[in-house]
XYZ file of C-alpha atoms in Angstrom:
687
model
C 150.425 162.048 302.973
C 147.488 159.765 303.977
C 145.344 162.500 302.669
C 147.187 162.571 299.458
C 146.927 158.834 299.129
C 143.277 158.822 299.545
C 142.772 161.522 297.046
C 144.755 159.490 294.585
C 142.791 156.323 295.449
C 139.528 158.062 295.071
C 140.561 159.432 291.568
C 141.645 156.062 290.470
C 138.352 154.494 291.608
C 136.538 157.141 289.646
C 138.700 156.531 286.531
C 137.869 152.895 286.531
C 134.278 153.546 287.232
C 133.827 155.679 284.336
C 135.964 153.628 282.012
C 134.007 150.534 282.906
C 130.641 152.375 282.566
C 131.641 153.843 279.065
C 132.444 150.615 277.773
C 129.585 148.601 278.992
C 126.554 150.832 279.458
C 124.751 150.297 276.076
C 125.956 146.922 274.752
C 122.848 144.930 275.301
C 122.418 141.195 275.250
C 118.641 140.361 275.849
C 119.084 136.772 275.228
C 121.159 134.519 277.633
C 121.904 131.049 275.972
C 122.918 127.798 277.379
C 123.780 124.679 275.269
C 124.439 121.084 275.742
C 124.918 117.860 273.627
C 122.853 114.757 274.160
C 123.572 111.218 272.811
C 120.915 109.470 270.683
C 122.814 106.477 269.425
C 126.420 105.288 268.896
C 126.783 107.886 266.003
C 123.893 110.363 266.551
C 123.853 113.274 268.855
C 121.420 116.254 269.509
C 122.556 119.776 270.065
C 120.294 121.538 272.435
C 120.046 125.316 272.930
C 117.999 126.903 275.458
C 117.686 130.798 275.672
C 116.184 133.031 278.154
C 114.741 136.326 276.657
C 114.530 139.258 278.672
C 111.085 140.822 279.485
C 109.332 142.985 276.756
C 111.994 141.513 274.095
C 111.127 139.080 271.313
C 113.300 137.364 268.909
C 112.242 136.528 265.353
C 111.793 132.786 264.321
C 113.067 131.341 260.866
C 109.332 131.237 260.230
C 109.257 134.963 259.797
C 108.856 135.041 255.868
C 110.743 137.139 253.274
C 110.117 140.776 253.254
C 109.650 140.792 257.133
C 111.924 141.207 260.089
C 115.488 139.303 260.166
C 114.755 135.621 260.436
C 116.753 133.102 262.550
C 119.665 131.593 260.654
C 122.265 129.035 261.214
C 125.238 127.907 259.464
C 127.496 124.943 260.121
C 131.039 125.889 259.276
C 132.886 122.393 259.649
C 130.051 120.169 258.429
C 131.685 118.620 255.262
C 133.150 115.286 255.864
C 132.641 115.517 259.661
C 128.886 115.132 260.279
C 125.642 115.159 258.651
C 122.470 117.190 259.575
C 119.473 114.669 260.410
C 116.242 116.246 259.237
C 115.672 119.822 260.033
C 116.436 121.824 263.166
C 113.283 121.738 265.699
C 111.999 124.628 267.408
C 110.079 124.995 270.483
C 106.932 127.214 271.069
C 106.691 130.580 269.284
C 104.105 133.128 268.804
C 102.647 134.407 265.359
C 101.162 138.001 264.842
C 100.660 140.225 261.773
C 103.209 143.021 261.422
C 101.309 145.898 259.778
C 104.703 147.733 258.934
C 106.175 144.833 256.801
C 102.695 143.350 255.957
C 103.606 139.667 256.944
C 102.782 137.317 259.626
C 105.912 137.547 261.771
C 106.919 134.579 264.018
C 108.824 135.119 267.218
C 109.975 133.989 270.613
C 109.049 135.528 273.718
C 110.492 134.727 277.314
C 112.234 131.548 276.106
C 113.615 129.904 272.993
C 114.378 126.251 272.440
C 116.259 124.761 269.456
C 117.382 121.346 268.551
C 119.556 119.892 265.936
C 120.297 116.236 265.390
C 123.689 115.250 263.795
C 125.293 112.171 262.616
C 128.920 111.900 263.084
C 130.823 110.457 260.233
C 134.337 111.448 260.972
C 135.261 109.540 264.246
C 138.025 112.029 265.074
C 135.955 115.104 265.022
C 136.296 117.175 268.148
C 133.932 120.179 267.728
C 131.013 121.435 265.768
C 131.583 124.980 264.600
C 128.691 127.090 263.607
C 127.821 130.643 263.156
C 124.216 132.258 263.782
C 122.374 135.427 262.904
C 119.420 136.662 264.811
C 117.468 139.920 265.624
C 115.777 140.627 268.797
C 113.570 143.672 269.247
C 111.706 145.908 271.923
C 111.607 149.695 271.212
C 115.044 149.120 269.372
C 116.429 146.090 267.479
C 119.535 144.398 267.954
C 121.039 142.203 265.048
C 123.405 139.546 266.795
C 126.077 137.366 265.094
C 127.332 134.408 267.229
C 130.244 132.158 266.470
C 130.623 129.055 268.752
C 132.494 125.821 269.023
C 130.531 122.881 270.724
C 132.865 120.019 271.775
C 131.745 116.447 270.661
C 132.446 114.158 273.702
C 133.506 110.497 273.168
C 130.583 108.179 272.896
C 131.466 106.393 276.271
C 131.328 109.709 278.160
C 128.000 110.914 277.014
C 125.085 110.047 279.532
C 121.800 108.674 278.660
C 119.802 111.093 276.639
C 116.756 112.856 277.799
C 113.545 113.044 275.514
C 114.189 115.615 272.771
C 111.896 117.618 270.691
C 112.088 114.944 267.928
C 110.747 112.255 270.512
C 108.186 114.511 271.881
C 106.876 115.430 268.454
C 107.060 119.148 268.885
C 107.506 121.532 265.999
C 109.610 120.502 263.005
C 111.287 123.334 261.210
C 114.159 124.152 258.829
C 117.878 124.620 259.717
C 118.025 127.516 262.337
C 119.095 128.409 265.725
C 121.175 130.375 268.219
C 123.736 129.090 270.588
C 126.862 129.685 272.569
C 129.648 127.496 273.912
C 128.767 124.429 275.991
C 128.781 125.270 279.620
C 131.603 123.667 281.578
C 131.652 125.169 285.179
C 129.604 123.808 288.055
C 128.070 127.582 288.606
C 127.125 127.575 284.933
C 125.486 124.392 285.204
C 123.450 125.513 288.005
C 122.363 128.544 285.885
C 121.566 126.096 283.258
C 119.375 124.044 285.447
C 117.513 127.247 286.608
C 116.900 128.444 283.223
C 115.597 124.970 282.124
C 113.364 125.000 285.290
C 111.862 128.451 284.378
C 111.306 127.346 280.763
C 109.448 124.184 282.031
C 107.531 126.329 284.570
C 106.474 128.725 281.666
C 105.297 125.838 279.561
C 102.947 124.564 282.052
C 101.003 127.812 281.780
C 100.359 127.672 278.134
C 97.076 126.173 277.169
C 97.604 126.329 273.481
C 100.719 126.083 271.266
C 102.033 129.638 271.076
C 102.782 129.415 267.460
C 99.054 129.101 266.659
C 97.630 130.881 269.672
C 96.064 134.501 270.411
C 94.461 136.543 267.733
C 96.063 134.404 264.905
C 93.846 131.317 265.785
C 90.893 133.347 266.289
C 91.466 135.098 262.854
C 91.881 131.747 261.114
C 88.617 130.500 262.708
C 86.768 133.640 261.971
C 87.922 133.628 258.333
C 87.178 130.050 258.035
C 83.543 130.426 259.618
C 82.990 133.266 256.860
C 84.287 130.981 254.108
C 81.858 128.250 255.113
C 79.118 130.532 255.203
C 79.856 131.820 251.676
C 80.159 128.053 250.387
C 76.723 127.529 251.903
C 75.253 130.033 249.489
C 76.624 128.221 246.200
C 74.630 126.153 243.879
C 76.045 122.755 245.017
C 75.143 123.372 248.876
C 72.133 125.430 249.204
C 69.734 123.351 247.385
C 70.595 120.375 249.494
C 69.285 122.079 252.570
C 65.552 121.427 252.014
C 66.528 117.919 250.670
C 68.244 117.006 253.880
C 65.559 118.451 256.070
C 62.865 116.538 254.190
C 65.034 113.291 254.622
C 65.170 113.774 258.517
C 61.390 114.677 258.791
C 60.183 111.707 256.704
C 62.589 109.039 258.344
C 62.293 110.209 262.064
C 59.502 108.351 264.002
C 59.366 111.230 266.663
C 60.495 114.881 266.744
C 63.294 114.047 269.459
C 64.584 111.473 267.101
C 64.697 113.851 264.319
C 66.508 116.490 266.407
C 69.001 113.988 267.602
C 69.562 112.726 264.101
C 69.954 116.278 262.848
C 72.598 117.067 265.587
C 74.591 113.893 264.826
C 74.486 114.824 260.925
C 75.854 118.269 261.741
C 78.461 116.719 264.163
C 79.375 114.166 261.229
C 80.068 117.112 258.760
C 82.241 118.905 261.306
C 84.169 115.551 261.921
C 84.772 114.858 258.327
C 86.364 118.349 257.488
C 88.196 118.563 260.965
C 89.715 115.072 260.022
C 90.702 116.535 256.734
C 92.553 119.404 258.849
C 94.331 116.802 260.957
C 95.247 114.705 257.781
C 96.989 117.667 255.977
C 98.781 118.564 259.298
C 99.855 114.971 259.985
C 101.081 114.396 256.320
C 103.295 117.658 256.057
C 104.091 118.308 259.519
C 102.429 121.178 261.647
C 105.160 123.648 260.736
C 106.660 122.189 257.586
C 103.189 123.527 256.059
C 104.616 126.880 257.112
C 107.813 126.238 255.371
C 105.703 125.315 252.190
C 103.762 128.676 252.333
C 106.850 130.599 251.958
C 108.479 128.222 249.504
C 108.832 129.683 245.964
C 107.586 126.651 243.977
C 104.720 126.078 246.457
C 103.634 129.667 245.861
C 103.851 129.203 242.077
C 101.886 125.948 242.356
C 99.417 127.596 244.361
C 98.872 130.456 242.178
C 98.214 127.975 239.289
C 95.877 126.012 241.298
C 93.812 128.978 242.442
C 93.599 130.347 238.790
C 92.142 126.806 238.021
C 89.679 126.898 240.936
C 88.614 130.587 239.843
C 88.346 129.563 236.160
C 85.822 126.752 237.359
C 83.817 129.204 239.552
C 83.455 131.632 236.846
C 81.852 128.837 234.765
C 84.434 127.462 232.321
C 84.136 123.920 233.603
C 83.084 121.917 236.724
C 85.758 120.332 239.182
C 84.109 117.164 240.462
C 85.287 114.165 242.524
C 84.655 110.691 240.780
C 80.931 110.097 240.641
C 81.709 106.445 242.047
C 82.635 108.050 245.446
C 79.368 109.616 245.724
C 77.520 106.508 244.826
C 79.209 104.388 247.253
C 78.617 107.053 250.111
C 74.813 107.194 249.071
C 74.580 103.376 248.989
C 75.977 103.431 252.602
C 73.583 106.255 253.732
C 70.571 104.072 252.439
C 71.347 101.598 255.366
C 70.137 103.988 257.833
C 71.136 104.336 261.521
C 74.017 106.592 262.743
C 76.408 105.010 260.199
C 73.893 105.870 257.427
C 73.761 109.643 258.719
C 77.552 109.750 258.908
C 77.756 108.489 255.128
C 75.000 111.064 254.362
C 77.520 113.824 255.563
C 80.235 112.180 253.585
C 78.125 112.422 250.536
C 77.284 116.064 251.134
C 81.204 116.660 251.148
C 81.736 114.708 247.986
C 79.069 116.067 245.938
C 79.302 119.653 247.013
C 83.248 119.577 246.294
C 82.832 121.395 243.066
C 81.846 124.663 245.090
C 83.629 123.702 248.531
C 86.904 122.380 247.254
C 87.929 125.752 245.767
C 87.217 127.482 249.056
C 88.643 124.838 251.240
C 91.874 124.493 249.396
C 93.036 128.334 249.748
C 91.662 128.030 253.504
C 94.167 125.251 254.450
C 97.017 127.156 252.878
C 96.259 130.434 254.716
C 95.860 128.353 257.811
C 99.254 126.522 257.261
C 100.894 129.900 257.140
C 100.141 130.292 260.753
C 101.586 126.793 261.778
C 100.521 124.513 264.422
C 97.072 123.390 264.520
C 95.847 126.050 262.550
C 94.665 123.814 259.608
C 92.514 121.863 262.140
C 90.965 125.120 263.744
C 90.437 126.462 260.094
C 88.464 123.216 259.185
C 86.613 123.393 262.406
C 85.273 127.135 261.631
C 84.549 126.163 258.034
C 82.550 123.026 258.832
C 80.683 124.673 261.800
C 79.390 127.356 259.437
C 78.557 124.584 256.938
C 76.787 122.189 259.440
C 74.764 124.661 261.619
C 72.108 125.605 259.007
C 71.523 121.898 258.268
C 71.030 121.125 262.074
C 68.930 124.115 262.800
C 66.414 123.666 259.861
C 66.324 120.111 260.462
C 65.189 120.839 264.153
C 62.897 123.467 263.005
C 61.576 122.610 259.708
C 59.300 125.610 259.588
C 62.106 128.065 259.234
C 62.508 126.776 255.681
C 59.620 129.145 254.703
C 61.877 131.881 255.508
C 64.678 130.811 252.927
C 65.077 132.383 249.504
C 64.313 130.268 246.666
C 67.256 128.722 244.838
C 67.812 130.603 241.505
C 70.369 132.547 239.400
C 71.568 134.390 242.716
C 73.565 131.288 243.735
C 75.426 131.105 240.666
C 76.182 134.902 241.274
C 77.483 134.018 244.786
C 79.821 131.334 242.956
C 81.038 133.811 240.473
C 81.878 136.478 243.198
C 84.102 133.856 244.835
C 85.769 133.023 241.554
C 86.674 136.660 241.242
C 87.949 136.835 244.867
C 90.026 133.551 244.327
C 91.425 135.016 241.137
C 92.615 138.039 242.984
C 94.084 136.252 245.916
C 96.039 133.904 243.349
C 98.119 137.051 242.506
C 99.246 137.321 246.152
C 100.980 133.961 245.996
C 102.473 134.828 242.580
C 103.853 137.997 244.260
C 105.240 135.969 247.253
C 107.407 134.057 244.776
C 108.385 137.064 242.788
C 109.526 138.829 246.075
C 111.695 136.089 247.117
C 113.341 135.527 243.885
C 113.555 139.320 243.543
C 112.699 138.941 239.613
C 110.749 142.240 239.721
C 108.061 140.766 237.168
C 105.266 141.649 239.498
C 106.006 144.707 241.116
C 103.613 146.887 243.140
C 102.188 149.030 240.155
C 101.717 145.753 238.181
C 99.889 143.897 241.120
C 97.649 146.898 241.673
C 96.565 147.223 237.842
C 95.836 143.532 237.938
C 93.608 144.097 240.942
C 92.001 147.030 239.757
C 91.179 145.154 236.469
C 89.827 142.162 238.459
C 87.547 144.253 240.784
C 86.563 146.527 238.074
C 85.430 143.464 235.993
C 83.602 142.248 239.215
C 81.747 145.566 239.699
C 80.655 145.460 236.077
C 79.327 141.949 236.522
C 77.337 142.897 239.644
C 75.814 145.708 237.647
C 74.822 143.241 234.987
C 77.255 144.698 232.214
C 79.157 141.548 231.954
C 77.370 137.932 231.668
C 79.223 134.644 232.108
C 78.141 130.909 231.513
C 75.321 129.534 233.705
C 74.104 133.186 234.331
C 70.338 133.375 234.141
C 68.848 136.247 232.105
C 68.914 139.450 234.160
C 65.942 141.703 233.903
C 66.920 143.902 236.896
C 69.421 143.736 239.564
C 68.325 143.203 243.373
C 69.127 145.970 246.011
C 71.507 143.537 247.571
C 73.488 143.090 244.269
C 73.385 146.975 243.834
C 75.006 147.416 247.140
C 77.702 144.967 246.651
C 78.418 146.408 243.186
C 78.785 149.739 244.607
C 81.207 148.487 247.359
C 83.241 146.640 244.976
C 83.361 149.747 242.659
C 84.376 151.967 245.654
C 87.136 149.492 246.537
C 88.381 149.635 242.926
C 88.545 153.360 242.839
C 90.400 153.215 246.320
C 93.019 151.161 244.721
C 93.897 153.666 241.901
C 95.838 156.264 243.968
C 98.176 153.414 244.850
C 99.682 153.818 241.320
C 100.761 157.194 242.639
C 102.171 156.158 245.842
C 99.193 156.108 248.084
C 99.964 153.527 250.965
C 96.519 151.735 250.766
C 96.504 150.776 254.386
C 93.394 148.704 253.868
C 95.125 146.190 251.910
C 98.939 146.635 253.019
C 99.241 142.816 253.511
C 98.596 142.003 249.990
C 100.399 144.181 247.408
C 104.191 144.278 247.198
C 105.695 146.977 249.518
C 106.048 150.481 247.957
C 109.896 149.772 247.913
C 109.433 147.043 245.519
C 108.317 149.130 242.779
C 108.898 150.053 239.038
C 108.740 153.762 240.317
C 108.986 154.195 244.156
C 107.434 157.794 243.523
C 104.500 156.303 241.841
C 103.468 156.754 238.338
C 104.007 160.309 237.217
C 105.112 160.956 241.002
C 106.739 164.384 241.541
C 107.825 166.596 244.320
C 107.584 170.193 245.307
C 111.494 170.332 245.354
C 111.709 168.961 241.675
C 114.171 166.320 242.918
C 114.984 163.603 240.350
C 117.360 160.863 240.044
C 119.419 162.679 237.761
C 119.965 165.538 240.222
C 120.978 163.409 243.076
C 124.588 163.525 244.460
C 127.026 160.886 243.634
C 126.240 157.810 245.692
C 122.901 159.066 246.827
C 119.365 157.773 246.393
C 115.851 158.780 247.403
C 114.884 157.282 250.774
C 111.649 157.359 252.666
C 109.472 160.327 252.095
C 111.883 161.273 248.967
C 114.833 162.436 251.361
C 118.150 162.188 249.783
C 119.996 159.565 251.463
C 123.419 158.023 251.295
C 124.310 154.370 252.478
C 127.868 154.625 252.486
C 129.660 156.834 255.313
C 132.450 157.930 252.797
C 130.255 159.160 250.014
C 127.887 160.708 252.692
C 130.832 162.526 254.483
C 132.332 163.785 251.205
C 128.901 165.478 250.226
C 128.498 166.924 253.610
C 131.847 168.672 253.292
C 130.935 170.075 249.919
C 127.644 171.626 251.133
C 128.903 172.225 254.737
C 125.922 170.734 256.558
C 125.851 168.530 259.650
C 125.639 164.776 259.187
C 122.702 162.695 260.598
C 123.998 158.919 261.027
C 120.934 156.688 260.926
C 122.066 153.134 261.987
C 119.100 151.109 260.711
C 118.293 147.755 259.013
C 116.255 146.362 256.302
C 114.331 144.149 258.763
C 113.962 146.658 261.501
C 110.498 147.148 262.423
C 110.983 150.063 264.715
C 113.090 151.785 262.155
C 110.299 151.583 259.774
C 107.869 153.091 262.425
C 110.220 155.889 263.115
C 110.369 156.619 259.342
C 106.618 156.307 258.919
C 105.553 158.271 262.083
C 108.265 160.617 263.061
C 110.239 161.510 259.921
C 106.865 162.230 258.076
C 105.899 164.851 260.715
C 105.581 168.218 259.008
C 107.987 169.782 261.507
C 110.787 166.974 261.117
C 110.602 166.302 257.288
C 111.726 169.802 255.998
C 114.712 169.576 258.348
C 115.809 166.187 257.170
C 115.415 167.262 253.508
C 117.150 170.749 253.977
C 119.380 171.028 257.076
C 121.415 167.567 257.293
C 123.085 165.189 255.245
C 121.304 161.706 255.954
C 123.520 158.639 256.044
C 121.568 155.282 256.523
C 123.905 152.381 257.341
C 122.288 149.115 257.142
C 123.604 146.929 259.864
C 121.912 143.861 258.344
C 123.356 144.307 254.856
C 124.364 140.665 253.808
C 126.258 141.933 250.664
C 129.933 140.807 250.907
C 132.699 143.319 251.201
C 135.481 142.926 248.604
C 138.173 140.645 249.764
C 140.620 143.221 250.148
C 138.190 145.147 252.423
C 137.494 142.198 254.782
C 139.373 142.151 258.117
C 139.342 140.734 261.519
C 138.779 143.131 264.567
C 140.908 143.023 267.719
C 138.214 140.963 269.367
C 138.662 138.164 266.814
C 135.326 139.043 264.811
C 135.459 138.607 261.157
C 134.214 141.614 259.239
C 133.114 140.029 255.782
C 129.701 141.923 254.860
C 128.695 145.515 254.515
C 126.350 145.067 257.538
C 129.479 143.712 259.709
C 131.198 146.944 258.706
C 128.481 149.257 260.041
C 127.844 147.141 262.904
C 131.594 147.406 264.145
C 131.409 151.029 263.474
C 128.408 151.412 265.579
C 129.751 149.368 268.452
C 133.441 150.617 268.406
C 132.410 154.384 268.068
C 129.157 154.717 269.921
C 129.303 151.569 272.332
C 125.835 150.179 271.421
C 124.304 147.508 269.166
C 120.789 148.788 268.868
C 118.696 149.958 266.092
C 117.551 152.602 265.194
C 120.342 154.892 266.455
C 120.551 158.350 265.382
C 123.745 160.555 265.843
C 124.261 164.108 264.576
C 127.991 164.783 263.854
C 130.194 167.517 262.638
C 132.358 167.056 259.467
C 135.212 165.642 261.739
C 132.793 163.008 263.212
C 132.333 164.738 266.549
C 128.889 164.618 268.368
C 126.920 167.824 268.245
C 124.392 166.899 270.909
C 125.773 167.334 274.380
C 122.765 166.229 276.538
C 121.959 163.198 274.400
C 124.920 162.319 271.966
C 122.685 159.567 270.444
C 118.985 158.857 270.411
C 116.812 156.047 269.509
C 113.033 155.033 269.281
C 111.302 158.163 270.531
C 108.251 160.236 269.929
C 108.195 163.110 267.447
C 108.474 166.021 269.983
C 111.764 164.525 271.792
C 113.177 163.655 268.336
C 112.507 167.212 267.065
C 114.189 168.851 270.059
C 117.104 166.588 269.745
C 117.398 167.233 266.165
C 117.178 170.949 266.348
C 119.808 171.170 269.238
C 122.420 169.159 267.242
C 121.856 171.286 264.097
C 122.135 174.585 266.220
C 125.660 173.376 267.583
C 127.225 172.967 264.096
C 129.712 175.472 263.227
């Protein structure tokens, strides 16, 4: 009897072990959240959310623009008549990096996340704030999470004195966003909150620069700005002023040492003026509000118009100049001499050269603003440094002037080339607006045709086949101009295959993505299988690499039964970076692609599809989760059947929904060889 009891006891333990392991092994929650509420005034409170993100994972901020990974979102459910949002939600430190899959600058949290939202209570009987949050966390796989929470509003008398918040410490101001969980109540949980907060504070002390503008993004902005300043130097408004300025310092300085010190102060003054402009722009709009503007539809449209005006000016239609009285006043102050006079000389340079530097500085500030933080300041530092150094060095070593080329028509050529480049850049901003509004006016083919026309015209200009106002008579072209023309012509030819579906990786960040296209197959595109949209099965479409794919399980299952093929479920997301990497790098393999096209029925279920389900198909799960969108439906399907919430997730099933892979029932982000072995095993087990 004791032996029988022990056997039953062991079996019971084994049962519970496997039951627990099966239900929890793959449900991943990489972000651990705590929340609290702080009193700011008699009616105002600040909701504060702190999250600890597991190592190697990153969570996307609301700053990640349209067309990129899934941005952070927050919705307040019981706001009307109960409370008001004061300003925008504020976000702690983030990182920004270019994503070559989506072609955007994605912004994300690593290690920690901090969100604050101030509210004003208008209903004294309000008990809780109800909110719902959507966010994405990625590593090798991505997880789309939806959090519903209820934060109790304590009576004013019970709220302790507030601690400094993001608002009071003047950190990043952003649009409404965040993630949160219920306010902690137990003493154990409070201890965890304090520990998490301590870890965040300790990590903060290690940061030397705001992460939202750190790393390669800041250096990229600085390098781009430096090149822009160097280009502006070789324009008709700036270049001729170099010998004039050097002559001034040579004649006015009593000694060589004084001339050198004055030249250095003059260069520093130029830098101070432009950096002050960067600080002014950041201060007026707010460090990260500029980022919000950079992804705003109307801002993009306005900047498109502004760039077209700047480009038209550079091409010679008219001159953009600041009021002449400004230059006169600066000159009057410069005549007084001394350090103040030198400072006003630098100011006079900035004013007089505005018609050439303004169209360069404007786009530079906006590009820097898209990074956020102090990027506009860093941008102006790089621009002004490139502009100031030649004035300083030539004033210090006047003999170097003999090595400079003489002013002439080539200066206008530089200006015209910049005009063509600004005109091309303008359509990037128009494309941003079109993508956000989904108007499909400026699809990929149209964008590329415009760029081909612009750079083709630039090549003809450089070869002397087109002349513009202010151009000098051209008897011959220089070797440098010839080389630049050849490079431009080669780039123009490089763009042409993009009309037929070529990826154009060199400019992937500029044109709309291939999916945003008049013809996803390219103009005149064809396939060896001769598959076209008229021959597609009901409910199917052409997916990556022209694979026939279904985005509804029912339609895909019906077709699989009709052709008697196994099903490959692809749990994916429109904003899933690693899903795109698998499609680009693994699905495209010459051994994998034929299998996906011919031997399985591919069903791609998008867990971040925000389209609402018909009312009659919406439901509430046993756990109390509301299934309201198509993405909710497929997320619930994935979690309930496969006990995971990660994407990409691949499953091969038979026509009854049974898994065909025994060793690995599901697979995620893997290399081509492992994926191919898994794929072949599942298909071979289909009966």
